[in-house]
């Protein structure tokens, strides 16, 4: 594995794709663990366009040892170093018939355990009884996200499309995107592979057009202790 190349991609482009983190047997074990979970709780959301599990590692705790195999732990340690911990996890199952799409955006909010007035933190949101807040920029610049793909994913079933290097432009509003300067790239990922990205990377995904599922586990990591009075809502 070209660790130096992946480090460069993340620093320069804001993302990288690494294949073969999981075997087909491991992928099936992860899927079976998810399908065996009790889906009646408040962390599970089902619509015609998407099935999602919020606080995924809390809702389906027996999946953690399957996800954090030696290959994934080695990738995290070798690319980012030690000291990172999980701060958010979501599972998305986008059916083959889905019309769900996501517009261009950066991931600017983090999930925290309470809402209090703290300098540098804001604006605040509340979604599904979960407090979200935009933290100081340096926290977003340090964090990273791993997207674990359980299906082959390309532009036909909603693979992320990104603007390489946009993570270096701090807060970059979609309405201010300079399309004369930016180049859209599709991040195709094979089942068992991962995409790693910085939260400030501008990204989006299209509607599904090929009638194939797209199942992804989204896990966010940080090394940062938040300001006194609040903590990460899902810290593991």
Coordinates of C-alpha atoms in Angstrom, one line a residue, residues 31-131:
X31 CA -23.9 -6.6 6.2
X32 CA -25.3 -9.6 8.2
X33 CA -24.5 -7.7 11.4
X34 CA -26.5 -4.7 10.2
X35 CA -29.4 -6.8 8.9
X36 CA -29.7 -8.6 12.2
X37 CA -30.0 -5.4 14.3
X38 CA -33.3 -4.4 15.9
X39 CA -34.5 -1.7 13.6
X40 CA -37.4 -0.4 15.7
X41 CA -35.4 2.1 17.8
X42 CA -35.3 5.9 17.3
X43 CA -31.8 5.8 15.7
X44 CA -33.2 4.0 12.7
X45 CA -34.8 6.0 9.8
X46 CA -36.6 4.4 6.8
X47 CA -38.0 6.1 3.7
X48 CA -38.5 5.1 0.1
X49 CA -35.2 6.8 -0.8
X50 CA -32.8 5.8 2.1
X51 CA -32.5 3.7 5.2
X52 CA -30.2 5.3 7.7
X53 CA -28.9 4.4 11.2
X54 CA -27.7 7.4 13.2
X55 CA -25.1 6.9 16.0
X56 CA -24.4 3.7 14.1
X57 CA -21.7 2.2 16.3
X58 CA -24.0 2.8 19.4
X59 CA -27.0 1.3 17.7
X60 CA -25.2 -1.7 16.3
X61 CA -22.3 -2.2 18.7
X62 CA -21.5 -5.8 17.5
X63 CA -20.4 -4.4 14.1
X64 CA -17.4 -2.5 15.5
X65 CA -14.9 -5.3 15.6
X66 CA -15.8 -6.2 12.0
X67 CA -15.2 -2.6 10.8
X68 CA -12.0 -2.0 12.8
X69 CA -10.0 -4.9 11.4
X70 CA -6.2 -4.8 11.3
X71 CA -6.1 -3.3 7.8
X72 CA -8.3 -0.3 8.7
X73 CA -6.4 0.3 12.0
X74 CA -3.1 0.2 10.1
X75 CA -4.4 2.7 7.5
X76 CA -5.5 5.1 10.2
X77 CA -2.2 4.8 12.2
X78 CA 0.1 5.1 9.2
X79 CA -1.7 8.0 7.5
X80 CA -2.8 10.1 10.4
X81 CA -0.8 8.8 13.4
X82 CA -2.2 7.9 16.9
X83 CA -4.6 9.6 19.1
X84 CA -7.7 9.8 16.9
X85 CA -11.1 8.6 18.2
X86 CA -14.5 8.2 16.7
X87 CA -16.8 11.2 17.0
X88 CA -19.7 10.3 14.7
X89 CA -21.0 7.3 12.8
X90 CA -23.9 6.9 10.3
X91 CA -25.0 4.0 8.1
X92 CA -26.6 4.8 4.7
X93 CA -28.5 2.3 2.6
X94 CA -29.5 3.9 -0.7
X95 CA -31.9 1.6 -2.6
X96 CA -31.5 1.0 -6.3
X97 CA -34.7 2.9 -6.9
X98 CA -33.7 5.9 -4.9
X99 CA -34.2 9.5 -6.1
X100 CA -32.2 10.8 -3.1
X101 CA -29.4 13.2 -4.0
X102 CA -27.1 15.5 -1.9
X103 CA -26.2 19.0 -3.2
X104 CA -22.7 20.4 -3.0
X105 CA -21.6 21.1 0.5
X106 CA -18.9 20.9 3.2
X107 CA -19.4 19.0 6.4
X108 CA -19.3 22.0 8.8
X109 CA -21.1 20.8 11.9
X110 CA -20.1 18.3 14.6
X111 CA -22.4 16.4 17.0
X112 CA -22.1 17.4 20.6
X113 CA -23.8 16.5 23.9
X114 CA -25.4 19.8 24.8
X115 CA -26.0 23.4 23.7
X116 CA -24.3 26.2 25.5
X117 CA -22.9 29.6 24.4
X118 CA -19.2 29.3 23.7
X119 CA -17.0 31.7 21.8
X120 CA -16.1 30.3 18.4
X121 CA -18.9 27.7 18.3
X122 CA -22.0 28.4 16.1
X123 CA -24.4 28.4 14.5
X124 CA -26.3 25.6 16.2
X125 CA -28.7 23.1 14.9
X126 CA -31.0 20.4 16.4
X127 CA -31.7 17.3 14.1
X128 CA -33.3 14.1 15.3
X129 CA -32.8 15.3 19.0
X130 CA -29.1 15.7 18.3
X131 CA -27.2 19.0 18.9

